[in-house]
Short mmCIF file of N, CA and C and ligand atoms in Angstrom, two decimals:
data_model
loop_
_atom_site.label_atom_id
_atom_site.label_comp_id
_atom_site.label_asym_id
_atom_site.label_seq_id
_atom_site.Cartn_x
_atom_site.Cartn_y
_atom_site.Cartn_z
N MET A 8 0.84 -1.32 0.00
CA MET A 8 -0.05 -0.14 -0.10
C MET A 8 0.97 1.31 0.16
N LEU A 9 0.58 2.08 -0.96
CA LEU A 9 1.56 3.20 -0.92
C LEU A 9 0.88 4.44 -0.01
N LYS A 10 1.73 5.17 0.52
CA LYS A 10 1.39 6.16 1.86
C LYS A 10 1.43 7.54 1.16
N ASP A 11 0.50 8.28 1.52
CA ASP A 11 0.66 9.98 1.19
C ASP A 11 2.01 10.49 1.64
N LEU A 12 2.70 11.04 0.60
CA LEU A 12 3.78 11.70 1.12
C LEU A 12 3.50 13.26 0.96
N PRO A 13 3.75 13.93 2.32
CA PRO A 13 3.74 15.46 1.97
C PRO A 13 4.22 16.10 1.01
N LEU A 14 3.68 17.12 0.31
CA LEU A 14 4.37 17.98 -0.57
C LEU A 14 5.50 18.52 0.04
N ALA A 15 5.59 19.08 1.12
CA ALA A 15 6.92 19.65 1.63
C ALA A 15 8.04 18.75 1.71
N LYS A 16 7.80 17.50 1.70
CA LYS A 16 8.80 16.50 1.55
C LYS A 16 9.29 16.30 0.27
N VAL A 17 8.82 16.72 -0.80
CA VAL A 17 9.04 16.13 -2.11
C VAL A 17 10.66 16.51 -2.25
N TYR A 18 11.09 17.61 -1.90
CA TYR A 18 12.59 18.22 -2.43
C TYR A 18 13.33 17.09 -1.77
N GLN A 19 13.23 16.42 -0.59
CA GLN A 19 14.23 15.51 0.13
C GLN A 19 14.46 14.42 -0.91
N PHE A 20 13.60 14.08 -1.86
CA PHE A 20 13.70 12.83 -2.93
C PHE A 20 14.37 13.43 -4.26
N ILE A 21 14.02 14.77 -4.63
CA ILE A 21 14.40 15.03 -5.89
C ILE A 21 15.55 16.04 -5.95
N GLU A 22 16.00 16.36 -5.03
CA GLU A 22 17.13 17.40 -4.77
C GLU A 22 18.18 16.92 -5.32
N PRO A 23 18.79 17.66 -6.33
CA PRO A 23 20.26 16.99 -6.79
C PRO A 23 21.32 17.14 -5.88
N GLY A 24 22.44 16.53 -6.09
CA GLY A 24 23.38 16.73 -5.14
C GLY A 24 24.46 17.30 -6.36
N PRO A 25 25.81 17.61 -5.80
CA PRO A 25 26.10 17.74 -4.40
C PRO A 25 26.01 18.99 -3.64
N VAL A 26 25.78 18.98 -2.52
CA VAL A 26 25.73 20.43 -1.65
C VAL A 26 27.09 21.10 -2.00
N VAL A 27 26.94 22.30 -2.36
CA VAL A 27 28.01 23.20 -2.63
C VAL A 27 27.87 24.49 -1.72
N LEU A 28 29.23 25.09 -1.93
CA LEU A 28 29.31 26.42 -1.22
C LEU A 28 29.33 27.47 -2.23
N LEU A 29 28.47 28.54 -1.95
CA LEU A 29 28.51 29.59 -2.80
C LEU A 29 29.27 30.80 -2.40
N THR A 30 30.21 31.39 -2.66
CA THR A 30 30.81 32.48 -2.19
C THR A 30 30.47 33.70 -2.93
N THR A 31 30.66 34.83 -2.23
CA THR A 31 30.29 36.29 -3.10
C THR A 31 31.35 37.10 -2.29
N GLN A 32 31.45 38.22 -3.00
CA GLN A 32 32.18 39.32 -2.45
C GLN A 32 31.59 40.76 -2.71
N ALA A 33 31.16 41.22 -1.61
CA ALA A 33 30.62 42.48 -1.70
C ALA A 33 31.57 43.80 -1.40
N ALA A 34 31.74 44.78 -2.17
CA ALA A 34 32.76 45.96 -1.80
C ALA A 34 32.80 46.25 -0.31
N LYS A 35 33.85 46.39 0.21
CA LYS A 35 34.07 46.86 1.69
C LYS A 35 33.53 45.82 2.58
N GLU A 36 33.27 44.76 2.30
CA GLU A 36 32.66 43.38 3.18
C GLU A 36 33.62 42.47 3.09
N LYS A 37 33.70 41.65 4.08
CA LYS A 37 34.26 40.37 4.15
C LYS A 37 33.69 39.29 3.19
N PRO A 38 34.29 38.63 2.42
CA PRO A 38 33.51 37.43 1.58
C PRO A 38 32.73 36.81 2.49
N ASP A 39 31.66 36.58 1.75
CA ASP A 39 30.53 35.64 2.23
C ASP A 39 30.35 34.23 1.60
N VAL A 40 29.64 33.24 2.39
CA VAL A 40 29.84 31.82 1.86
C VAL A 40 28.44 31.29 2.45
N MET A 41 27.52 30.65 1.46
CA MET A 41 26.44 29.82 1.86
C MET A 41 26.30 28.46 1.33
N ALA A 42 25.68 27.77 2.08
CA ALA A 42 25.47 26.20 1.54
C ALA A 42 24.53 26.34 0.35
N MET A 43 24.44 25.50 -0.45
CA MET A 43 23.31 25.65 -1.45
C MET A 43 23.34 24.05 -2.20
N SER A 44 22.11 23.59 -2.33
CA SER A 44 21.82 22.31 -2.57
C SER A 44 20.85 22.48 -3.86
N TRP A 45 20.17 23.51 -3.95
CA TRP A 45 19.13 23.77 -4.95
C TRP A 45 19.70 24.45 -6.01
N HIS A 46 20.25 23.49 -6.97
CA HIS A 46 21.00 23.98 -8.21
C HIS A 46 20.76 22.92 -9.39
N MET A 47 21.00 23.27 -10.63
CA MET A 47 20.80 22.22 -11.44
C MET A 47 21.76 22.70 -12.87
N MET A 48 22.30 21.66 -13.54
CA MET A 48 22.87 22.23 -14.99
C MET A 48 22.03 22.41 -15.91
N LEU A 49 22.30 23.45 -16.72
CA LEU A 49 21.31 23.88 -17.71
C LEU A 49 21.97 23.55 -19.01
N GLU A 50 23.45 23.55 -19.25
CA GLU A 50 24.05 23.47 -20.41
C GLU A 50 25.53 22.93 -20.25
N PHE A 51 25.98 22.20 -21.17
CA PHE A 51 27.38 21.60 -20.95
C PHE A 51 28.38 22.63 -21.32
N GLU A 52 28.43 23.24 -22.46
CA GLU A 52 29.58 24.36 -22.65
C GLU A 52 29.10 25.58 -23.49
N PRO A 53 29.07 26.66 -22.80
CA PRO A 53 29.69 26.92 -21.48
C PRO A 53 28.90 26.43 -20.50
N PRO A 54 29.26 26.09 -19.43
CA PRO A 54 28.46 25.41 -18.52
C PRO A 54 27.40 26.39 -17.73
N LEU A 55 26.35 26.33 -17.77
CA LEU A 55 25.26 27.02 -17.14
C LEU A 55 24.62 26.17 -16.09
N ILE A 56 24.48 26.87 -14.98
CA ILE A 56 23.91 26.34 -13.69
C ILE A 56 22.72 27.43 -13.25
N ALA A 57 21.65 26.45 -12.84
CA ALA A 57 20.54 27.35 -12.28
C ALA A 57 20.75 27.17 -10.64
N CYS A 58 20.70 28.68 -10.02
CA CYS A 58 20.94 28.52 -8.56
C CYS A 58 19.74 29.00 -7.80
N VAL A 59 19.18 28.49 -6.90
CA VAL A 59 18.16 29.01 -6.09
C VAL A 59 18.95 29.80 -4.92
N VAL A 60 18.99 31.10 -4.73
CA VAL A 60 19.36 31.51 -3.50
C VAL A 60 18.36 32.55 -3.06
N SER A 61 17.99 32.27 -1.87
CA SER A 61 16.95 32.89 -1.18
C SER A 61 17.12 34.21 -0.94
N ALA A 62 16.01 35.28 -1.28
CA ALA A 62 16.27 36.69 -1.22
C ALA A 62 16.43 37.09 0.24
N ASP A 63 16.27 36.20 1.19
CA ASP A 63 16.50 36.47 2.82
C ASP A 63 17.90 36.13 2.98
N ASN A 64 18.67 35.65 2.15
CA ASN A 64 20.12 35.31 2.49
C ASN A 64 20.88 36.69 2.13
N HIS A 65 22.01 36.73 3.01
CA HIS A 65 22.83 37.71 2.71
C HIS A 65 23.67 37.68 1.39
N SER A 66 23.74 36.39 0.84
CA SER A 66 24.47 36.48 -0.30
C SER A 66 23.66 36.78 -1.57
N PHE A 67 22.40 36.96 -1.48
CA PHE A 67 21.50 37.28 -2.35
C PHE A 67 21.97 38.59 -3.02
N LYS A 68 22.04 39.42 -2.01
CA LYS A 68 22.29 41.02 -2.37
C LYS A 68 23.58 41.17 -3.27
N ALA A 69 24.53 40.55 -2.65
CA ALA A 69 25.82 40.54 -3.28
C ALA A 69 25.86 39.71 -4.84
N LEU A 70 25.07 38.80 -4.86
CA LEU A 70 24.95 37.97 -6.09
C LEU A 70 24.16 38.95 -7.12
N ARG A 71 23.26 39.58 -6.56
CA ARG A 71 22.21 40.35 -7.60
C ARG A 71 23.05 41.45 -7.96
N LYS A 72 23.72 42.31 -6.93
CA LYS A 72 24.53 43.39 -7.32
C LYS A 72 25.70 43.25 -8.31
N TYR A 73 26.55 42.38 -7.67
CA TYR A 73 27.82 42.09 -8.37
C TYR A 73 27.97 41.31 -9.56
N ARG A 74 26.84 40.23 -9.57
CA ARG A 74 26.56 39.24 -10.61
C ARG A 74 27.85 38.31 -10.97
N GLU A 75 28.40 37.90 -9.65
CA GLU A 75 29.60 36.93 -9.85
C GLU A 75 29.62 36.10 -8.46
N CYS A 76 29.89 34.96 -8.49
CA CYS A 76 30.22 34.03 -7.52
C CYS A 76 31.20 32.86 -7.79
N VAL A 77 31.61 32.25 -6.89
CA VAL A 77 32.19 30.97 -6.90
C VAL A 77 31.37 30.00 -6.46
N ILE A 78 31.25 28.81 -7.21
CA ILE A 78 30.51 27.62 -6.52
C ILE A 78 31.75 26.68 -6.29
N ALA A 79 31.77 26.21 -4.91
CA ALA A 79 32.88 25.29 -4.44
C ALA A 79 32.05 24.03 -4.02
N ILE A 80 32.83 22.95 -4.49
CA ILE A 80 32.14 21.60 -4.03
C ILE A 80 33.13 21.13 -2.96
N PRO A 81 32.50 20.85 -1.85
CA PRO A 81 33.11 20.34 -0.71
C PRO A 81 33.32 19.11 -0.40
N PRO A 82 34.43 18.26 0.14
CA PRO A 82 34.47 16.99 0.43
C PRO A 82 33.58 16.46 1.63
N ALA A 83 32.99 15.35 1.82
CA ALA A 83 32.40 14.97 2.72
C ALA A 83 32.95 15.23 4.07
N GLU A 84 34.18 15.28 4.28
CA GLU A 84 34.94 15.74 5.60
C GLU A 84 34.37 17.01 6.15
N LEU A 85 33.92 17.87 5.13
CA LEU A 85 33.65 19.13 5.68
C LEU A 85 31.97 19.33 5.95
N ALA A 86 31.29 18.04 6.02
CA ALA A 86 29.95 18.24 6.19
C ALA A 86 29.46 19.23 7.37
N GLU A 87 29.94 19.00 8.42
CA GLU A 87 29.65 19.80 9.62
C GLU A 87 29.82 21.45 9.31
N THR A 88 30.99 21.74 8.84
CA THR A 88 31.27 23.01 8.32
C THR A 88 30.14 23.40 7.52
N VAL A 89 29.88 22.71 6.43
CA VAL A 89 28.93 23.05 5.47
C VAL A 89 27.63 23.44 6.13
N THR A 90 27.18 22.64 7.14
CA THR A 90 26.06 22.77 7.74
C THR A 90 25.99 23.89 8.63
N GLY A 91 27.20 24.08 9.27
CA GLY A 91 27.43 25.30 10.00
C GLY A 91 27.19 26.60 9.07
N ILE A 92 27.67 26.53 8.12
CA ILE A 92 27.81 27.74 7.16
C ILE A 92 26.27 28.12 6.63
N GLY A 93 25.67 26.86 6.54
CA GLY A 93 24.31 27.09 6.00
C GLY A 93 23.35 27.46 7.24
N ASN A 94 23.98 27.56 8.46
CA ASN A 94 22.93 27.67 9.51
C ASN A 94 23.29 29.17 10.07
N CYS A 95 24.11 29.81 9.50
CA CYS A 95 24.27 31.15 10.08
C CYS A 95 24.36 32.29 8.79
N THR A 96 24.51 33.65 9.07
CA THR A 96 24.62 34.40 7.97
C THR A 96 25.72 35.51 8.05
N GLY A 97 26.20 35.60 6.93
CA GLY A 97 27.25 36.60 6.64
C GLY A 97 26.81 38.05 6.98
N ALA A 98 25.49 38.40 7.20
CA ALA A 98 25.09 39.57 7.86
C ALA A 98 25.73 39.84 9.10
N ASP A 99 26.14 38.87 9.97
CA ASP A 99 26.54 39.21 11.32
C ASP A 99 27.93 38.10 11.57
N THR A 100 28.24 37.29 10.71
CA THR A 100 29.23 36.31 10.85
C THR A 100 30.23 36.31 9.82
N ASP A 101 31.56 36.42 10.13
CA ASP A 101 32.62 36.43 9.34
C ASP A 101 32.85 34.70 8.96
N LYS A 102 32.21 34.31 8.14
CA LYS A 102 32.10 32.70 8.19
C LYS A 102 33.42 32.06 7.59
N PHE A 103 34.26 32.82 6.73
CA PHE A 103 35.53 32.20 6.38
C PHE A 103 36.56 32.04 7.69
N GLY A 104 36.22 33.10 8.58
CA GLY A 104 37.13 33.20 9.92
C GLY A 104 36.62 32.15 10.70
N VAL A 105 35.20 32.00 11.08
CA VAL A 105 34.57 31.07 12.06
C VAL A 105 34.94 29.66 11.54
N TYR A 106 34.72 29.41 10.32
CA TYR A 106 34.85 28.05 9.93
C TYR A 106 36.31 27.60 9.20
N GLU A 107 37.05 28.45 9.50
CA GLU A 107 38.36 28.41 8.97
C GLU A 107 38.89 27.78 7.62
N LEU A 108 37.94 28.48 6.81
CA LEU A 108 38.12 28.11 5.28
C LEU A 108 39.32 28.88 4.66
N THR A 109 40.03 28.44 3.66
CA THR A 109 41.03 29.35 2.95
C THR A 109 40.58 30.04 1.85
N PRO A 110 40.41 31.28 2.03
CA PRO A 110 39.86 31.92 0.80
C PRO A 110 41.18 32.16 -0.29
N LEU A 111 41.00 31.69 -1.56
CA LEU A 111 42.20 32.00 -2.57
C LEU A 111 41.44 32.94 -3.53
N PRO A 112 42.43 33.86 -4.12
CA PRO A 112 41.83 34.81 -5.22
C PRO A 112 41.62 33.91 -6.51
N ALA A 113 40.47 34.21 -6.97
CA ALA A 113 39.94 33.89 -8.11
C ALA A 113 40.67 34.62 -9.46
N LYS A 114 40.51 34.15 -10.56
CA LYS A 114 41.07 34.90 -11.80
C LYS A 114 40.06 35.87 -12.38
N HIS A 115 38.99 35.44 -12.36
CA HIS A 115 38.04 36.35 -13.06
C HIS A 115 37.04 36.82 -12.36
N VAL A 116 36.76 36.71 -11.02
CA VAL A 116 35.50 37.23 -10.07
C VAL A 116 36.31 37.52 -8.95
N ALA A 117 35.55 38.51 -8.31
CA ALA A 117 36.03 39.05 -6.84
C ALA A 117 35.93 38.06 -5.91
N ALA A 118 34.78 37.14 -5.91
CA ALA A 118 34.56 36.09 -4.96
C ALA A 118 35.67 35.44 -4.97
N PRO A 119 36.00 34.97 -3.51
CA PRO A 119 37.08 33.81 -3.34
C PRO A 119 36.94 32.38 -3.62
N LEU A 120 37.81 31.60 -4.27
CA LEU A 120 37.76 30.25 -4.26
C LEU A 120 38.07 29.73 -2.86
N ILE A 121 37.57 28.56 -2.53
CA ILE A 121 38.07 27.77 -1.09
C ILE A 121 38.97 26.93 -1.38
N GLY A 122 39.93 26.93 -0.75
CA GLY A 122 41.24 26.15 -0.86
C GLY A 122 40.99 24.46 -0.40
N GLU A 123 40.05 24.40 0.32
CA GLU A 123 39.46 23.06 0.76
C GLU A 123 38.55 22.41 -0.08
N ALA A 124 38.26 23.08 -1.05
CA ALA A 124 37.11 22.39 -1.96
C ALA A 124 37.83 21.43 -3.08
N ILE A 125 36.93 20.49 -3.46
CA ILE A 125 37.50 19.47 -4.61
C ILE A 125 37.45 20.40 -5.93
N VAL A 126 36.44 21.30 -6.12
CA VAL A 126 36.31 21.82 -7.49
C VAL A 126 35.76 23.19 -6.89
N ASN A 127 36.37 24.33 -7.86
CA ASN A 127 35.76 25.67 -7.68
C ASN A 127 35.64 26.03 -8.96
N LEU A 128 34.34 26.64 -9.12
CA LEU A 128 33.89 27.24 -10.51
C LEU A 128 33.65 28.50 -10.15
N GLU A 129 34.29 29.38 -11.16
CA GLU A 129 34.15 31.03 -11.22
C GLU A 129 32.99 31.19 -11.90
N CYS A 130 32.01 32.06 -11.42
CA CYS A 130 30.73 32.00 -12.20
C CYS A 130 30.35 33.52 -12.34
N LYS A 131 29.75 33.99 -13.57
CA LYS A 131 29.14 35.03 -13.81
C LYS A 131 27.70 34.92 -14.12
N VAL A 132 26.94 35.84 -13.44
CA VAL A 132 25.36 35.84 -13.52
C VAL A 132 25.21 36.04 -14.82
N ARG A 133 24.24 35.26 -15.83
CA ARG A 133 23.96 35.48 -17.07
C ARG A 133 22.49 35.71 -17.28
N ASP A 134 21.74 35.25 -16.38
CA ASP A 134 20.31 35.77 -16.41
C ASP A 134 19.43 35.68 -15.02
N THR A 135 18.75 36.87 -14.98
CA THR A 135 18.14 36.96 -13.80
C THR A 135 16.67 37.19 -14.01
N ARG A 136 16.19 36.72 -15.17
CA ARG A 136 14.80 36.81 -15.59
C ARG A 136 13.93 36.19 -14.56
N MET A 137 14.44 35.07 -13.85
CA MET A 137 13.51 34.38 -12.81
C MET A 137 14.04 34.60 -11.60
N VAL A 138 14.66 35.78 -11.12
CA VAL A 138 14.99 36.07 -9.89
C VAL A 138 13.74 36.50 -9.15
N ASN A 139 13.11 37.36 -9.71
CA ASN A 139 11.85 37.92 -8.83
C ASN A 139 10.93 36.86 -8.46
N ALA A 140 10.47 35.83 -9.42
CA ALA A 140 9.45 34.79 -9.31
C ALA A 140 10.03 33.82 -8.42
N TYR A 141 11.28 33.33 -8.58
CA TYR A 141 11.69 32.00 -8.05
C TYR A 141 13.38 32.14 -7.16
N ASN A 142 13.62 33.33 -7.11
CA ASN A 142 15.07 33.45 -6.70
C ASN A 142 16.20 32.83 -7.42
N LEU A 143 15.92 32.46 -8.58
CA LEU A 143 16.63 31.53 -9.55
C LEU A 143 17.72 32.36 -10.47
N PHE A 144 18.84 32.27 -10.17
CA PHE A 144 19.96 32.90 -11.13
C PHE A 144 20.42 31.84 -11.91
N VAL A 145 20.66 32.17 -13.05
CA VAL A 145 21.46 31.38 -14.16
C VAL A 145 22.93 31.91 -14.12
N VAL A 146 23.87 31.13 -13.90
CA VAL A 146 25.28 31.59 -13.86
C VAL A 146 26.11 30.74 -14.80
N GLU A 147 26.86 31.52 -15.60
CA GLU A 147 27.81 30.72 -16.36
C GLU A 147 29.12 30.42 -15.61
N CYS A 148 29.74 29.23 -15.81
CA CYS A 148 31.01 28.99 -15.36
C CYS A 148 32.15 29.42 -16.24
N VAL A 149 32.96 30.34 -15.93
CA VAL A 149 33.85 30.90 -16.92
C VAL A 149 35.16 30.28 -16.63
N GLN A 150 35.49 29.85 -15.44
CA GLN A 150 36.90 29.22 -15.10
C GLN A 150 36.71 28.07 -13.96
N ALA A 151 37.22 26.91 -14.26
CA ALA A 151 36.96 25.88 -13.16
C ALA A 151 38.35 25.27 -12.77
N TRP A 152 38.48 25.08 -11.39
CA TRP A 152 39.74 24.66 -10.90
C TRP A 152 39.46 23.23 -10.10
N GLN A 153 40.22 22.53 -10.16
CA GLN A 153 40.35 21.17 -9.54
C GLN A 153 41.43 20.90 -8.54
N ASN A 154 41.02 20.44 -7.26
CA ASN A 154 42.29 20.31 -6.41
C ASN A 154 42.83 18.87 -6.61
N PRO A 155 44.03 18.77 -7.00
CA PRO A 155 44.48 17.39 -7.39
C PRO A 155 44.64 16.37 -6.29
N LYS A 156 44.65 17.02 -5.11
CA LYS A 156 44.80 16.38 -3.68
C LYS A 156 43.50 15.41 -3.35
N LEU A 157 42.48 16.07 -3.82
CA LEU A 157 41.11 15.70 -3.53
C LEU A 157 40.53 14.80 -4.56
N LYS A 158 41.26 14.43 -5.64
CA LYS A 158 40.47 13.60 -6.74
C LYS A 158 39.58 12.61 -6.35
N ASP A 159 39.93 11.92 -5.31
CA ASP A 159 38.94 10.73 -5.04
C ASP A 159 38.06 10.99 -3.81
N ALA A 160 37.98 12.43 -3.50
CA ALA A 160 37.02 12.83 -2.22
C ALA A 160 35.69 12.62 -2.61
N ARG A 161 34.73 12.25 -1.61
CA ARG A 161 33.29 12.03 -1.92
C ARG A 161 32.49 13.28 -1.67
N THR A 162 31.50 13.40 -2.47
CA THR A 162 30.67 14.70 -2.27
C THR A 162 29.58 14.18 -1.13
N ILE A 163 28.87 15.37 -0.78
CA ILE A 163 27.55 15.06 0.18
C ILE A 163 26.28 15.59 -0.52
N HIS A 164 25.17 14.86 -0.41
CA HIS A 164 23.90 15.11 -1.15
C HIS A 164 22.89 15.27 0.18
N HIS A 165 22.27 16.33 -0.04
CA HIS A 165 21.26 16.76 1.06
C HIS A 165 19.78 16.01 0.80
N HIS A 166 19.43 15.53 2.09
CA HIS A 166 18.16 14.81 2.21
C HIS A 166 17.22 15.47 3.16
N GLY A 167 17.59 16.52 3.54
CA GLY A 167 16.62 17.53 4.57
C GLY A 167 17.17 17.29 5.72
N TYR A 168 16.87 18.30 6.75
CA TYR A 168 17.10 18.32 8.17
C TYR A 168 18.30 17.50 8.70
N GLY A 169 19.32 17.83 8.17
CA GLY A 169 20.67 17.17 8.55
C GLY A 169 20.99 15.93 8.06
N ASP A 170 20.28 15.50 7.37
CA ASP A 170 20.58 14.15 6.60
C ASP A 170 21.26 14.45 5.32
N PHE A 171 22.40 13.76 5.19
CA PHE A 171 23.15 13.78 3.87
C PHE A 171 23.48 12.24 3.31
N ALA A 172 23.52 12.09 2.25
CA ALA A 172 23.98 10.89 1.45
C ALA A 172 25.56 11.10 1.22
N VAL A 173 26.42 10.30 1.44
CA VAL A 173 27.90 10.64 0.94
C VAL A 173 27.89 9.67 -0.24
N ASP A 174 28.41 10.39 -1.22
CA ASP A 174 28.82 9.52 -2.63
C ASP A 174 29.25 8.24 -2.37
N GLY A 175 28.82 7.33 -3.12
CA GLY A 175 29.28 5.99 -2.87
C GLY A 175 29.93 5.42 -4.02
N GLU A 176 29.55 4.05 -4.14
CA GLU A 176 30.13 3.19 -5.19
C GLU A 176 30.02 3.72 -6.70
N MET A 177 30.90 3.67 -7.67
CA MET A 177 30.78 3.88 -8.84
C MET A 177 30.59 2.72 -9.59
N ILE A 178 29.42 2.78 -10.75
CA ILE A 178 29.35 1.65 -11.63
C ILE A 178 29.41 2.22 -13.08
N HIS A 179 29.88 1.60 -13.95
CA HIS A 179 29.88 2.07 -15.33
C HIS A 179 29.17 1.31 -16.17
N ILE A 180 28.15 1.95 -17.11
CA ILE A 180 27.23 1.35 -17.95
C ILE A 180 27.46 1.83 -19.29
N LYS A 181 27.65 1.15 -20.41
CA LYS A 181 27.87 1.77 -21.81
C LYS A 181 26.76 2.57 -22.14
N SER A 182 27.06 3.85 -22.31
CA SER A 182 26.02 4.73 -22.66
C SER A 182 26.50 5.84 -23.73
N LYS A 183 25.36 6.33 -24.54
CA LYS A 183 25.62 7.47 -25.71
C LYS A 183 25.53 8.59 -25.09
N MET A 184 24.91 8.73 -23.83
CA MET A 184 24.78 10.11 -23.29
C MET A 184 26.10 10.50 -22.54
N ARG A 185 26.60 11.69 -22.89
CA ARG A 185 27.87 12.20 -22.28
C ARG A 185 27.81 12.75 -20.99
C1 LIG B 19 22.71 21.55 3.49
C2 LIG B 19 22.14 23.09 3.14
C3 LIG B 19 21.48 23.26 1.78
C4 LIG B 19 21.17 24.57 1.68
N1 LIG B 19 20.71 24.96 0.31
C5 LIG B 19 20.31 26.17 0.12
C6 LIG B 19 19.93 26.64 -1.30
O1 LIG B 19 19.82 25.72 -2.26
N2 LIG B 19 19.14 27.83 -1.57
C7 LIG B 19 19.26 28.70 -0.34
O2 LIG B 19 19.01 29.93 -0.62
N3 LIG B 19 19.81 28.45 0.67
C8 LIG B 19 20.23 27.24 1.06
N4 LIG B 19 20.52 26.75 2.45
C9 LIG B 19 20.35 27.96 3.28
C10 LIG B 19 21.67 28.83 3.33
O3 LIG B 19 22.89 28.48 3.29
C11 LIG B 19 21.68 29.71 4.64
O4 LIG B 19 20.26 30.57 4.64
C12 LIG B 19 22.91 30.50 4.83
O5 LIG B 19 22.69 31.05 6.09
C13 LIG B 19 22.82 31.86 3.96
O6 LIG B 19 24.09 32.71 4.43
P1 LIG B 19 24.25 34.10 3.97
O7 LIG B 19 22.95 34.97 4.76
O8 LIG B 19 25.39 34.38 4.48
O9 LIG B 19 24.09 34.31 2.56
C14 LIG B 19 21.05 25.57 2.54
C15 LIG B 19 21.61 25.38 3.82
C16 LIG B 19 22.05 24.00 4.09
C17 LIG B 19 22.61 23.46 5.55
#
């Protein structure tokens, strides 16, 4: 017998991974960083990524004003840090300081890369038409960096309320889909 699933829980099943960190840099402020799991790929190359950044977040203002960010993919070892970052605000907290993340200069954007991340994506906002309706920014990745020391690191995938799946076993199936 199938059971009714409350609509408020739908996201816990369909949410894509991995949980990422999104950094922004506003003039005369310390860099900010937030956790984000509501994102999706829109195009291969140039890579376009749709990001839902709540208008209540401090990051929202910098993203809308400066139209730049870095999307950093953290390893599973940083799960507690990621959760902490997603549970406080840059409006009153220096998150890079409190969570001891290493900000590194990016090449094309003012927002910092994160030294501890598996991959860092420097992004420019390309489309804001859905921001007012859905807080949805379409960003283009203009430069990507990989940390060779974290080549085999696992990512975390959000299932809601502090539950995360850690990326697991890889299988390979012959496929035409790239
Ligand atoms: C695992 C996790 C995933 C999150 N995903 C999102 C998201 O996709 N979009 C969003 O707006 N906030 C998301 N949040 C909440 C923000 O990270 C949180 O509101 C953060 O405090 C915003 O920081 P800021 O005010 O410094 O921008 C998430 C939080 C956690 C813990």
